[in-house]
Each structure stands twice: as structure tokens, then as C-alpha cells.
Tab-separated table of C-alpha atoms in Angstrom:
chain	number	residue	atom	x	y	z
A	30	MET	CA	296.814	247.321	126.646
A	31	LEU	CA	294.710	244.426	127.734
A	32	SER	CA	292.354	246.639	129.660
A	33	ARG	CA	291.889	248.884	126.646
A	34	PHE	CA	290.924	245.877	124.510
A	35	LEU	CA	288.614	244.643	127.194
A	36	LEU	CA	286.978	248.015	127.328
A	37	ILE	CA	286.428	248.149	123.599
A	38	ALA	CA	285.221	244.567	123.634
A	39	LEU	CA	282.809	245.302	126.425
A	40	PHE	CA	281.355	248.250	124.619
A	41	THR	CA	281.174	246.807	121.153
A	42	LEU	CA	280.220	243.196	121.686
A	43	PRO	CA	276.816	243.707	123.232
A	44	SER	CA	275.736	245.968	120.413
A	45	ILE	CA	276.898	243.470	117.844
A	46	SER	CA	275.350	240.423	119.388
A	47	GLU	CA	272.076	242.041	120.356
A	48	ALA	CA	269.362	241.018	117.918
A	49	GLN	CA	267.577	243.853	116.193
A	50	THR	CA	263.822	243.901	116.266
A	51	LYS	CA	262.618	244.461	112.759
A	52	TYR	CA	259.237	245.431	111.464
A	53	PHE	CA	258.201	245.212	107.836
A	54	THR	CA	255.331	245.527	105.410
A	55	LYS	CA	254.687	244.678	101.784
A	56	LYS	CA	251.423	246.521	101.695
A	57	GLY	CA	252.578	250.064	102.147
A	58	GLN	CA	250.864	252.718	100.091
A	59	ILE	CA	252.302	255.560	98.105
A	60	SER	CA	250.088	257.994	96.256
A	61	PHE	CA	251.140	261.021	94.335
A	62	TYR	CA	249.284	264.057	93.203
A	63	SER	CA	250.071	266.537	90.472
A	64	ASP	CA	247.737	269.516	90.630
A	65	THR	CA	247.654	272.149	87.940
A	66	PRO	CA	244.728	274.330	86.878
A	67	VAL	CA	244.525	272.301	83.653
A	68	GLU	CA	244.648	268.784	84.965
A	69	LYS	CA	244.742	266.856	88.205
A	70	ILE	CA	246.687	263.643	88.037
A	71	GLU	CA	246.959	261.067	90.762
A	72	ALA	CA	248.323	257.582	91.016
A	73	HIS	CA	248.297	254.955	93.713
A	74	ASN	CA	250.618	252.140	94.583
A	75	LYS	CA	249.556	249.689	97.254
A	76	ARG	CA	252.487	247.329	97.079
A	77	VAL	CA	255.199	249.306	98.773
A	78	THR	CA	257.803	247.379	100.730
A	79	ALA	CA	259.255	248.868	103.890
A	80	ILE	CA	261.417	247.662	106.753
A	81	LEU	CA	262.188	249.343	110.052
A	82	GLU	CA	264.799	248.455	112.639
A	83	LYS	CA	263.370	249.376	115.990
A	84	GLU	CA	266.569	249.931	117.971
A	85	SER	CA	268.692	251.717	115.398
A	86	GLY	CA	265.876	253.570	113.657
A	87	LYS	CA	267.148	252.425	110.317
A	88	ILE	CA	264.366	252.471	107.748
A	89	GLU	CA	264.158	251.474	104.089
A	90	PHE	CA	261.468	251.627	101.431
A	91	SER	CA	261.236	250.073	98.016
A	92	VAL	CA	258.624	250.901	95.394
A	93	LEU	CA	257.967	249.155	92.121
A	94	ILE	CA	257.311	251.938	89.610
A	95	THR	CA	255.088	249.858	87.330
A	96	ALA	CA	252.740	249.168	90.257
A	97	PHE	CA	251.457	252.765	90.260
A	98	GLU	CA	247.886	252.761	89.034
A	99	PHE	CA	246.405	255.705	87.202
A	100	GLU	CA	242.893	256.644	86.274
A	101	LYS	CA	243.829	256.473	82.593
A	102	ALA	CA	245.716	253.535	81.145
A	103	LEU	CA	247.570	255.726	78.675
A	104	MET	CA	248.810	257.984	81.468
A	105	GLN	CA	250.192	254.941	83.213
A	106	GLU	CA	251.934	253.873	80.027
A	107	HIS	CA	253.449	257.310	79.494
A	108	PHE	CA	254.467	257.538	83.144
A	109	ASN	CA	256.449	254.322	82.774
A	110	GLU	CA	257.697	254.838	79.227
A	111	ASN	CA	258.477	258.517	79.009
A	112	TYR	CA	258.872	259.911	82.487
A	113	MET	CA	260.118	257.266	84.921
A	114	GLU	CA	261.637	254.940	82.294
A	115	SER	CA	260.678	252.036	84.485
A	116	SER	CA	262.308	249.366	82.379
A	117	LYS	CA	265.638	251.085	83.014
A	118	TYR	CA	264.852	252.109	86.582
A	119	PRO	CA	262.261	249.625	87.841
A	120	LYS	CA	262.385	250.637	91.498
A	121	SER	CA	262.600	253.684	93.685
A	122	THR	CA	264.142	253.335	97.115
A	123	PHE	CA	264.620	255.316	100.268
A	124	LYS	CA	267.360	254.272	102.663
A	125	GLY	CA	267.817	256.218	105.819
A	126	ASN	CA	267.427	256.707	109.507
A	127	ILE	CA	264.829	257.943	111.905
A	128	SER	CA	267.096	260.217	113.879
A	129	ASN	CA	264.742	260.598	116.805
A	130	ILE	CA	263.748	256.930	117.144
A	131	GLN	CA	264.712	257.078	120.850
A	132	SER	CA	261.761	259.350	121.509
A	133	VAL	CA	259.307	256.672	120.381
A	134	ASP	CA	257.944	254.504	123.156
A	135	PHE	CA	256.800	251.389	121.312
A	136	SER	CA	254.930	250.150	124.375
A	137	LYS	CA	252.794	253.248	124.741
A	138	ASP	CA	249.931	254.310	122.478
A	139	GLY	CA	250.430	257.645	120.839
A	140	GLU	CA	251.450	259.659	117.839
A	141	TYR	CA	255.170	260.289	117.550
A	142	PRO	CA	256.662	262.809	115.154
A	143	LEU	CA	259.637	261.467	113.209
A	144	THR	CA	262.614	263.024	111.519
A	145	LEU	CA	263.996	261.072	108.619
A	146	ASP	CA	267.391	261.481	106.993
A	147	GLY	CA	268.523	259.442	104.101
A	148	GLU	CA	268.878	258.933	100.425
A	149	LEU	CA	266.020	258.837	97.973
A	150	THR	CA	266.770	257.100	94.675
A	151	MET	CA	264.422	257.660	91.809
A	152	HIS	CA	264.812	257.585	88.010
A	153	GLY	CA	268.458	256.677	88.575
A	154	VAL	CA	269.196	259.786	90.635
A	155	THR	CA	270.112	259.572	94.314
A	156	ARG	CA	269.638	262.593	96.535
A	157	LYS	CA	269.982	263.278	100.224
A	158	VAL	CA	266.649	264.103	101.767
A	159	ASN	CA	265.452	265.213	105.153
A	160	GLU	CA	261.763	264.775	105.778
A	161	LYS	CA	259.227	264.605	108.549
A	162	GLY	CA	256.692	261.919	109.247
A	163	LYS	CA	254.846	260.317	112.083
A	164	LEU	CA	254.599	256.950	113.747
A	165	ILE	CA	251.392	255.880	115.411
A	166	ILE	CA	251.233	253.201	118.064
A	167	SER	CA	247.768	252.019	118.800
A	168	LYS	CA	247.093	248.876	120.836
A	169	GLY	CA	250.451	247.429	119.884
A	170	LYS	CA	249.856	248.125	116.200
A	171	ILE	CA	252.458	250.274	114.482
A	172	SER	CA	251.561	252.456	111.539
A	173	ALA	CA	253.319	255.376	109.907
A	174	SER	CA	252.812	258.155	107.419
A	175	ALA	CA	254.646	260.994	105.736
A	176	THR	CA	253.996	263.545	103.037
A	177	ILE	CA	256.874	264.801	100.949
A	178	ASN	CA	257.256	267.063	97.957
A	179	VAL	CA	259.348	265.954	95.034
A	180	ALA	CA	260.585	268.353	92.382
A	181	LEU	CA	260.712	266.553	89.034
A	182	LYS	CA	263.807	268.362	87.852
A	183	ASP	CA	265.767	267.139	90.895
A	184	TYR	CA	265.439	263.632	89.505
A	185	ASN	CA	266.053	264.475	85.837
A	186	ILE	CA	262.437	263.888	84.899
A	187	SER	CA	261.749	266.191	82.022
A	188	VAL	CA	258.314	267.279	80.917
A	189	PRO	CA	257.952	268.379	77.290
A	190	SER	CA	256.590	271.876	76.864
A	191	VAL	CA	253.440	270.671	75.044
A	192	VAL	CA	252.203	269.007	78.205
A	193	GLY	CA	254.012	271.348	80.579
A	194	ALA	CA	250.784	272.981	81.718
A	195	LYS	CA	249.275	269.636	82.660
A	196	ILE	CA	251.999	268.343	84.924
A	197	ALA	CA	253.043	270.074	88.134
A	198	GLU	CA	256.717	270.828	88.679
A	199	ILE	CA	256.441	269.704	92.265
A	200	ILE	CA	254.612	266.492	93.014
A	201	ARG	CA	253.026	265.783	96.381
A	202	VAL	CA	253.798	262.270	97.530
A	203	GLU	CA	251.857	260.669	100.361
A	204	ILE	CA	253.297	257.645	102.057
A	205	VAL	CA	251.171	255.517	104.350
A	206	ILE	CA	252.165	252.308	106.071
A	207	PRO	CA	248.871	250.971	107.436
A	208	GLN	CA	250.599	248.356	109.555
A	209	PHE	CA	254.108	247.190	110.329
A	210	ASP	CA	254.419	243.483	111.123
A	211	LEU	CA	257.115	241.932	113.245
A	212	LEU	CA	259.728	240.242	111.083
A	213	LYS	CA	260.240	236.692	112.329
A	214	LYS	CA	263.503	235.076	111.461
B	8	MET	CA	297.621	238.411	125.187
B	9	LYS	CA	298.346	237.589	121.560
B	10	LEU	CA	295.731	234.892	121.678
B	11	PHE	CA	293.244	237.307	123.088
B	12	CYS	CA	294.002	239.875	120.406
B	13	LEU	CA	293.604	237.268	117.700
B	14	SER	CA	290.393	235.934	119.068
B	15	PHE	CA	289.103	239.462	119.420
B	16	ILE	CA	289.919	240.230	115.808
B	17	ALA	CA	288.406	236.904	114.748
B	18	LEU	CA	285.284	237.720	116.691
B	19	HIS	CA	285.008	241.015	114.905
B	20	LEU	CA	285.561	239.375	111.546
B	21	ILE	CA	282.745	236.968	112.242
B	22	CYS	CA	280.575	239.864	113.194
B	23	ILE	CA	281.399	241.885	110.111
B	24	PRO	CA	278.931	240.114	107.845
B	25	GLU	CA	276.236	240.879	110.381
B	26	LEU	CA	277.316	244.518	110.503
B	27	ASN	CA	277.484	244.728	106.746
B	28	ALA	CA	273.941	243.519	106.321
B	29	GLN	CA	273.113	247.133	105.638
B	30	ASP	CA	270.612	246.423	102.961
B	31	LEU	CA	267.664	245.732	105.153
B	32	LEU	CA	265.358	245.342	102.187
B	33	ASN	CA	267.144	242.168	101.102
B	34	GLU	CA	265.737	240.474	104.159
B	35	ILE	CA	262.174	240.768	102.999
B	36	GLU	CA	262.223	241.042	99.247
B	37	GLY	CA	261.299	237.828	97.583
B	38	ASP	CA	261.128	237.090	93.906
B	39	ASP	CA	259.690	239.918	91.919
B	40	GLU	CA	256.320	239.284	90.392
B	41	LEU	CA	256.148	238.810	86.674
B	42	GLN	CA	255.717	242.091	84.889
B	43	HIS	CA	254.175	242.266	81.472
B	44	VAL	CA	256.092	244.193	78.876
B	45	ARG	CA	254.136	247.269	77.837
B	46	ALA	CA	254.363	249.659	74.942
B	47	SER	CA	256.196	247.448	72.453
B	48	PHE	CA	254.625	249.746	69.897
B	49	LYS	CA	253.048	253.121	70.511
B	50	ASN	CA	249.780	252.048	69.013
B	51	PRO	CA	247.739	248.934	68.209
B	52	LYS	CA	248.639	249.579	64.567
B	53	VAL	CA	252.161	249.808	63.183
B	54	ILE	CA	251.052	251.656	60.030
B	55	ASN	CA	248.563	249.429	58.216
B	56	ALA	CA	249.564	246.245	59.989
B	57	GLN	CA	248.470	245.266	63.448
B	58	SER	CA	251.087	245.687	66.154
B	59	LEU	CA	251.646	243.647	69.305
B	60	GLU	CA	249.559	246.093	71.301
B	61	THR	CA	245.860	246.099	72.030
B	62	THR	CA	243.740	248.953	73.319
B	63	HIS	CA	243.813	249.058	77.129
B	64	ALA	CA	240.836	247.746	79.075
B	65	GLY	CA	237.972	250.217	79.137
B	66	VAL	CA	239.617	252.503	76.589
B	67	LEU	CA	238.071	253.548	73.281
B	68	ASP	CA	240.533	254.368	70.527
B	69	PHE	CA	239.046	256.559	67.799
B	70	ARG	CA	241.238	256.841	64.759
B	71	ILE	CA	241.044	258.850	61.603
B	72	SER	CA	243.276	257.566	58.835
B	73	HIS	CA	243.986	259.227	55.514
B	74	ARG	CA	245.921	258.131	52.476
B	75	PHE	CA	246.471	260.609	49.702
B	76	GLY	CA	247.151	259.992	46.018
B	77	ARG	CA	250.491	259.130	44.493
B	78	LEU	CA	253.474	261.428	44.908
B	79	ASN	CA	254.312	260.912	41.210
B	80	GLY	CA	251.040	262.658	40.319
B	81	GLY	CA	253.236	265.733	40.427
B	82	LEU	CA	252.278	269.319	41.054
B	83	TYR	CA	249.067	268.987	39.029
B	84	GLU	CA	247.711	266.610	41.684
B	85	LEU	CA	249.597	268.501	44.391
B	86	PHE	CA	251.640	265.343	44.890
B	87	GLY	CA	248.544	263.314	45.595
B	88	LEU	CA	246.908	265.624	48.089
B	89	ASP	CA	243.969	266.189	45.712
B	90	GLN	CA	242.831	262.635	46.285
B	91	ALA	CA	242.145	261.297	49.703
B	92	SER	CA	240.962	257.976	50.963
B	93	LEU	CA	239.609	257.725	54.485
B	94	ARG	CA	239.090	255.159	57.168
B	95	LEU	CA	237.307	255.882	60.420
B	96	SER	CA	237.472	253.326	63.174
B	97	PHE	CA	236.610	252.649	66.778
B	98	ASP	CA	238.566	250.080	68.739
B	99	TYR	CA	237.687	249.151	72.294
B	100	GLY	CA	239.555	247.154	74.920
B	101	ILE	CA	237.244	244.711	76.674
B	102	THR	CA	240.195	243.575	78.775
B	103	ASP	CA	243.903	244.341	78.587
B	104	ARG	CA	244.230	241.318	76.302
B	105	PHE	CA	241.070	241.480	74.212
B	106	GLN	CA	240.151	244.197	71.732
B	107	ILE	CA	237.216	244.543	69.370
B	108	GLY	CA	236.785	247.130	66.662
B	109	VAL	CA	234.787	248.391	63.723
B	110	GLY	CA	235.701	250.628	60.815
B	111	ARG	CA	234.491	252.142	57.590
B	112	SER	CA	236.724	252.845	54.594
B	113	THR	CA	236.325	254.829	51.423
B	114	TYR	CA	237.915	251.899	49.569
B	115	GLU	CA	235.065	249.790	48.162
B	116	LYS	CA	232.813	251.485	50.759
B	117	THR	CA	233.924	248.783	53.135
B	118	TYR	CA	232.706	248.111	56.645
B	119	ASP	CA	234.996	245.965	58.743
B	120	GLY	CA	235.021	244.437	62.167
B	121	HIS	CA	237.739	242.645	64.064
B	122	LEU	CA	238.700	240.682	67.142
B	123	LYS	CA	242.199	240.831	68.543
B	124	TYR	CA	243.349	238.676	71.415
B	125	ARG	CA	246.698	238.491	73.133
B	126	LEU	CA	247.423	234.852	73.854
B	127	LEU	CA	250.986	235.171	75.136
B	128	TRP	CA	252.411	238.245	76.775
B	129	GLN	CA	256.137	238.910	76.970
B	130	THR	CA	257.364	239.387	80.529
B	131	GLU	CA	259.935	241.830	81.836
B	132	GLY	CA	263.485	240.930	82.754
B	133	SER	CA	263.597	237.322	83.762
B	134	ASN	CA	262.609	236.148	80.251
B	135	LYS	CA	260.006	233.754	81.567
B	136	MET	CA	257.992	234.545	78.449
B	137	PRO	CA	260.325	235.786	75.731
B	138	LEU	CA	257.705	236.950	73.237
B	139	SER	CA	254.147	238.011	72.700
B	140	LEU	CA	251.670	236.216	70.494
B	141	VAL	CA	248.523	238.005	69.400
B	142	LEU	CA	245.679	236.556	67.326
B	143	PHE	CA	243.822	238.805	64.933
B	144	SER	CA	240.755	238.052	62.906
B	145	THR	CA	238.797	240.476	60.745
B	146	MET	CA	235.867	240.365	58.388
B	147	SER	CA	234.976	243.056	55.889
B	148	VAL	CA	231.975	243.779	53.728
B	149	ASN	CA	232.266	245.593	50.405
B	150	THR	CA	229.125	247.706	50.049
B	151	LEU	CA	229.640	249.137	46.546
B	152	ARG	CA	226.514	248.907	44.381
B	153	PHE	CA	226.912	245.966	42.057
B	154	PRO	CA	227.507	247.048	38.495
B	155	ASN	CA	225.159	245.636	35.863
B	156	LEU	CA	226.577	242.214	35.398
B	157	THR	CA	225.748	239.346	33.153
B	158	TYR	CA	225.925	237.073	36.183
B	159	GLU	CA	224.303	237.315	39.574
B	160	ARG	CA	226.288	238.338	42.650
B	161	THR	CA	225.038	237.432	46.087
B	162	PHE	CA	225.743	239.118	49.406
B	163	VAL	CA	228.241	236.394	50.260
B	164	THR	CA	230.496	237.574	47.435
B	165	ARG	CA	230.945	240.841	49.312
B	166	LEU	CA	232.686	239.205	52.260
B	167	ASN	CA	236.397	238.944	52.937
B	168	TYR	CA	238.314	237.495	55.857
B	169	VAL	CA	241.806	237.882	57.241
B	170	HIS	CA	243.275	235.762	60.004
B	171	GLN	CA	246.642	236.590	61.392
B	172	MET	CA	249.129	235.705	64.084
B	173	ILE	CA	251.336	238.491	65.353
B	174	ILE	CA	254.471	237.130	66.956
B	175	GLY	CA	257.015	239.578	68.256
B	176	ARG	CA	259.232	240.891	70.931
B	177	LYS	CA	260.276	244.162	72.493
B	178	PHE	CA	264.059	243.777	72.455
B	179	ASN	CA	264.781	246.929	74.421
B	180	THR	CA	263.122	250.256	75.105
B	181	ALA	CA	263.805	251.370	71.543
B	182	LEU	CA	263.489	248.309	69.320
B	183	SER	CA	260.497	246.029	68.829
B	184	ALA	CA	259.896	243.656	65.933
B	185	GLU	CA	257.227	241.220	64.853
B	186	ILE	CA	256.310	238.779	62.118
B	187	LEU	CA	252.766	238.271	60.871
B	188	PRO	CA	251.848	234.970	59.201
B	189	THR	CA	248.558	235.753	57.469
B	190	ILE	CA	245.733	234.062	55.593
B	191	VAL	CA	243.486	236.234	53.432
B	192	HIS	CA	240.286	234.754	52.107
B	193	ARG	CA	238.237	236.670	49.548
B	194	ASN	CA	234.900	235.112	48.659
B	195	PHE	CA	235.005	236.809	45.282
B	196	VAL	CA	237.972	237.605	43.068
B	197	LEU	CA	237.870	239.196	39.637
B	198	THR	CA	240.050	236.837	37.622
B	199	SER	CA	240.954	233.194	37.806
B	200	ALA	CA	244.610	234.189	38.133
B	201	GLU	CA	243.858	235.310	41.671
B	202	LYS	CA	243.423	232.744	44.384
B	203	ASN	CA	240.509	233.086	46.821
B	204	THR	CA	242.758	232.070	49.681
B	205	VAL	CA	246.097	233.823	49.797
B	206	TYR	CA	248.920	233.061	52.191
B	207	ALA	CA	251.208	235.913	53.099
B	208	ILE	CA	253.786	236.835	55.669
B	209	GLY	CA	254.415	240.264	57.090
B	210	GLY	CA	257.234	241.792	59.042
B	211	ALA	CA	257.209	245.025	61.044
B	212	ALA	CA	259.494	246.880	63.393
B	213	ARG	CA	259.694	250.100	65.292
B	214	TYR	CA	262.685	251.998	66.526
B	215	LYS	CA	262.077	254.692	69.127
B	216	PHE	CA	264.998	256.998	68.546
B	217	VAL	CA	263.910	259.704	70.934
B	218	GLN	CA	261.314	259.765	73.665
B	219	ARG	CA	257.845	260.089	72.076
B	220	VAL	CA	258.977	259.660	68.464
B	221	ALA	CA	259.456	256.300	66.766
B	222	PHE	CA	260.319	255.127	63.269
B	223	ASN	CA	258.171	252.300	61.877
B	224	ALA	CA	258.533	249.985	58.926
B	225	GLU	CA	256.351	247.163	57.690
B	226	TYR	CA	256.359	244.841	54.700
B	227	PHE	CA	254.004	242.129	53.479
B	228	TYR	CA	255.300	239.397	51.223
B	229	VAL	CA	252.868	237.375	49.131
B	230	PRO	CA	254.543	234.271	47.647
B	231	GLU	CA	254.332	233.997	43.848
B	232	GLY	CA	251.438	232.404	42.028
B	233	GLN	CA	248.630	233.611	44.252
B	234	LEU	CA	247.867	237.011	42.750
B	235	ALA	CA	247.463	238.239	39.179
B	236	PRO	CA	250.438	240.061	37.628
B	237	GLY	CA	250.445	243.733	38.510
B	238	PHE	CA	249.823	243.266	42.200
B	239	THR	CA	252.735	244.151	44.432
B	240	ASN	CA	253.902	243.664	47.982
B	241	SER	CA	253.032	246.400	50.456
B	242	LEU	CA	255.862	248.414	52.002
B	243	SER	CA	255.248	251.276	54.414
B	244	LEU	CA	257.621	253.524	56.327
B	245	GLY	CA	256.617	256.133	58.852
B	246	PHE	CA	256.900	257.936	62.138
B	247	ASP	CA	254.843	257.862	65.329
B	248	ILE	CA	254.617	261.106	67.253
B	249	GLU	CA	253.025	260.973	70.641
B	250	THR	CA	251.500	263.920	72.467
B	251	GLY	CA	249.544	263.089	75.598
B	252	GLY	CA	246.272	261.475	74.542
B	253	HIS	CA	247.041	261.521	70.800
B	254	VAL	CA	249.324	259.513	68.603
B	255	PHE	CA	250.052	260.960	65.166
B	256	GLN	CA	251.363	258.524	62.614
B	257	LEU	CA	252.806	259.980	59.417
B	258	HIS	CA	253.935	257.650	56.690
B	259	PHE	CA	254.726	256.808	53.121
B	260	THR	CA	253.361	253.636	51.571
B	261	ASN	CA	252.769	252.060	48.175
B	262	SER	CA	249.353	250.908	49.382
B	263	PRO	CA	246.565	253.443	49.873
B	264	ILE	CA	244.222	250.733	51.193
B	265	MET	CA	243.813	250.564	54.930
B	266	ILE	CA	241.935	247.296	55.432
B	267	ASP	CA	243.954	244.129	55.773
B	268	LYS	CA	242.712	242.178	52.747
B	269	GLY	CA	243.316	245.295	50.665
B	270	PHE	CA	246.875	246.232	51.459
B	271	ILE	CA	248.008	242.611	51.555
B	272	THR	CA	246.444	241.365	48.313
B	273	GLU	CA	245.316	244.410	46.311
B	274	THR	CA	248.296	246.765	46.340
B	275	THR	CA	249.314	247.884	42.872
B	276	GLY	CA	251.789	250.707	43.557
B	277	LYS	CA	255.533	250.309	43.093
B	278	TRP	CA	258.005	252.236	45.206
B	279	SER	CA	260.518	252.092	42.352
B	280	LYS	CA	258.111	253.986	40.062
B	281	GLY	CA	257.247	256.594	42.666
B	282	ASP	CA	253.775	255.191	43.324
B	283	ILE	CA	254.085	256.369	46.873
B	284	HIS	CA	251.224	257.654	48.954
B	285	PHE	CA	251.581	260.013	51.863
B	286	GLY	CA	249.235	259.250	54.719
B	287	PHE	CA	248.517	259.776	58.359
B	288	ASN	CA	246.639	258.162	61.205
B	289	ILE	CA	245.468	260.147	64.180
B	290	SER	CA	244.588	258.112	67.189
B	291	ARG	CA	242.747	259.622	70.127
B	292	VAL	CA	241.913	257.560	73.184
B	293	PHE	CA	238.972	258.024	75.521
B	294	THR	CA	238.769	256.326	78.888
B	295	MET	CA	235.236	254.941	78.975
B	296	LYS	CA	235.521	252.801	82.043
B	297	GLN	CA	237.963	253.691	84.761
B	298	PRO	CA	239.852	250.964	86.531
B	299	LYS	CA	238.631	250.460	90.085
B	300	LYS	CA	240.151	252.902	92.516
B	301	PRO	CA	242.162	251.163	95.187
B	302	LYS	CA	240.032	250.684	98.272
B	303	GLU	CA	241.088	252.626	101.293
């Protein structure tokens, strides 16, 4: 009995007490592109928050919807008012894991492919997603990027038929973290 | 043994909060920045009255407004459609808070110009700034040829001014309301029963009952003793329909005049008698100056 407890204690305690190394940014970038023959729409957000736990591979993103900037002010207003309903759903988040974090050698320069599993919440809808990205280590600097495709109907974002030809059904979303900084407690 | 078990459990309990700190984001998210409330109204104009909105920076808003004759003109006048009064206008956003504009109306062949500045801007959520306050100032010039008069009229008698405060709030995504304390000054009035300076107060609201379509109402009250008998308060009801770059506003009003001094102090129609005019505004925006692209 005692030995069993000891065993469990031995295995669990170190993992609990070990401090996680965390990296974060508040200057991540998310851009999205809607390409149709009629109109090309793009928007950029340069105030994306992200945090990464080095040992566990846990990663989370948070995006303020109103911080997306469009070429046309009215588009931005409609994006917030009619499509994303940003006063009801001010933020989009991704919470997940880098399943192959073990393959990243943080001390060695290089480009490491990543596999991400998690939940993407947008416009009040949460969906499981599985995406690919990459992590780049260069002279101790950590940066990351990923490109994902988002189908509007998956997140209950409806496009009225009058403007249907102007807005793509599947939106390309590019995520770039120019630099992760070490989170100091 | 028991002691060990207890201490082990205790140790785990202490560690639970650490384990439960699942929401990594909480560790770095500070206070959210203040966000300005946008789109209290779909357009810088409610119907005739100014709304809490201004044209966005670098955006030109071209609007064509029509008011037809009175519905009680009957079939002979095709319910007013035989007569039309027009206003063309260009409004431009110098910044997100400051708009300038010019217009030309059929009514008294009037040219008008205005300045509109947002002094206070309602903020999202935290209620740091619970309302918006917008200042509006317009001048108009009547350019009708003077009739042969027994007295001389100078250019100055053609000028009229309206100064207004627009105080309002977007209560939720659907409902916004505002009040508009107003001073109208007309350099020239026809009878001594009319005051040159008229104080009035307006009220307006919009209710967005489905995405892209809103119901609007506005009313201007002029306290007694400032206007000659026969002049009435302006009441307008209408809908905003939004399609991409256009906003269509369709409405019914007892005032066919689209400039501020006109609908506030020179309305003669009565809703109760059927002196109701159908009208529409079409607003089309053009982006003249694009906001700076984020630097890579």
C-alpha cells in the first residue's frame, strides 16, 4: 500500500512542482483573405495575444474582433455589426495543444513543423480543429506561423444572397507570431 | 500511514489550483483597451435629423434625398409622387470624429454647409463613457431671386444657422436613442409672429429588428410662442435598409424640407390630416483615402 502511494507520489510530484516555461506575445498577427472573382477582401489584426507552454505544448490564442482593420471603413463596420457580431462575441480564441512539441529542439536553430489540436471559438461557436503550422527557432528567437481555412457556415456566419458573390465561403486565415517572449513571473 | 495518506492528499489539493490553471491566457491578458461603440445608427442621418454617427475618416458619403408631395393629394397627384423635392449632398470624414459637408436643396434653392464633431464617444462594455455627444453646426443660404419688394433685402437676409448638440447612447445592438437640443437662427422671417431665434428639442431613436434593417423615428418639438400659427412639429418614421456600400432610407414625414432650419421651424403638414410625404435617402460611400496598411 505504502509503496504504491510512494510510486504514485514519485511519478506525479515532479511533474506538478516543475515550473513550466511559458512564452507569450501580444503582437501576433492574423490576416484573412476572401477571394472571389468579384471582390477581394482582406483584413489585418496586429494585436493578437498568444501563449505557449514549452514543456506541455499547450498553446492558446486570443483575438479581439474589433481590432481587424479593413481597407474600407464601412466593411469593417459591417464585419463587426452584421457578420461577427462583435459586441456579442468580442473575442475569438483557440485553445489547444501542439501534439508534436517533443520534436522541437528549442536550443537548435531550425524550422519545425507543428501539429495543432484544439478548439477554435468564433462567433459563439466552438469547434474541434486540427491544423498544421511551423515553429522557427533562429538565434534563440522563437517565431511561428500557420495558415488555416475557415468555412463561414461552420461558425454560423451567414452571408445574405445580395452580397453572396462578393464574399468567399471559405476564408483563408494567416497567423503569424513574429516573436515569442519569455513570460517572467 | 494514515498521516502519510492525508499529507499526500493535502499535497495534491494544494497542487490542484496549479493544475487547474488551464486558462493560460489569463496569465497575460490585462485590462482590455477602451473600445469605441460603433454603428449606433446606420447612417450619419436618422431621417432628417443628424444621428450620433459621422462619416468615417477618408470616406465620402454621397446622398440623394427625395421627398414627394402629400399622400392626401390622392390619385390625381399619384399620392404625391407627381411632386418631388430633392437634396444632393456630399459629406466627408476628415477624421473619425470630424465631418464636413455641403448640400443643395430644391427648397428655396438652398445651399448648405455643415461641421459635425464628436466630442464624447461612448465606450464598449465597461461604461467608462456612457454616452456620445456630438456637436453640429450648419449654415444655409437661400438663393431664390428676391421678389419685387417695397423694401430692400440684403444678402445677409438669406442666411440661416442651426446649432445642435446630439446626445445619445447605443443601449444594445438593436436600440439607440438620442436627444437634440437645438437653436435655429434665421436672419430673416416673414412675420413678426415668428422669432428669429427659435429654441427646439428633438428626439430620435432606431430599433434594428433584423440584421441590416432598422426602424427609425424622430420628432422635433418647438415650444409655443416662437412660430406663427400654422407651423407644426416635425415627425418622421422610416426604415433603413443596408446593402453593402449603400444605405436606403425609406420614410414618411410631415416635413418635405430636408435642411435643418426648414424641417424644425417651417413644417406645415399635419399627420392627423394626412399631410404625409413619402421620401427616401440613398447614401453611397466612397473610400477616398485608405487607412494606412499595417507595416510588415
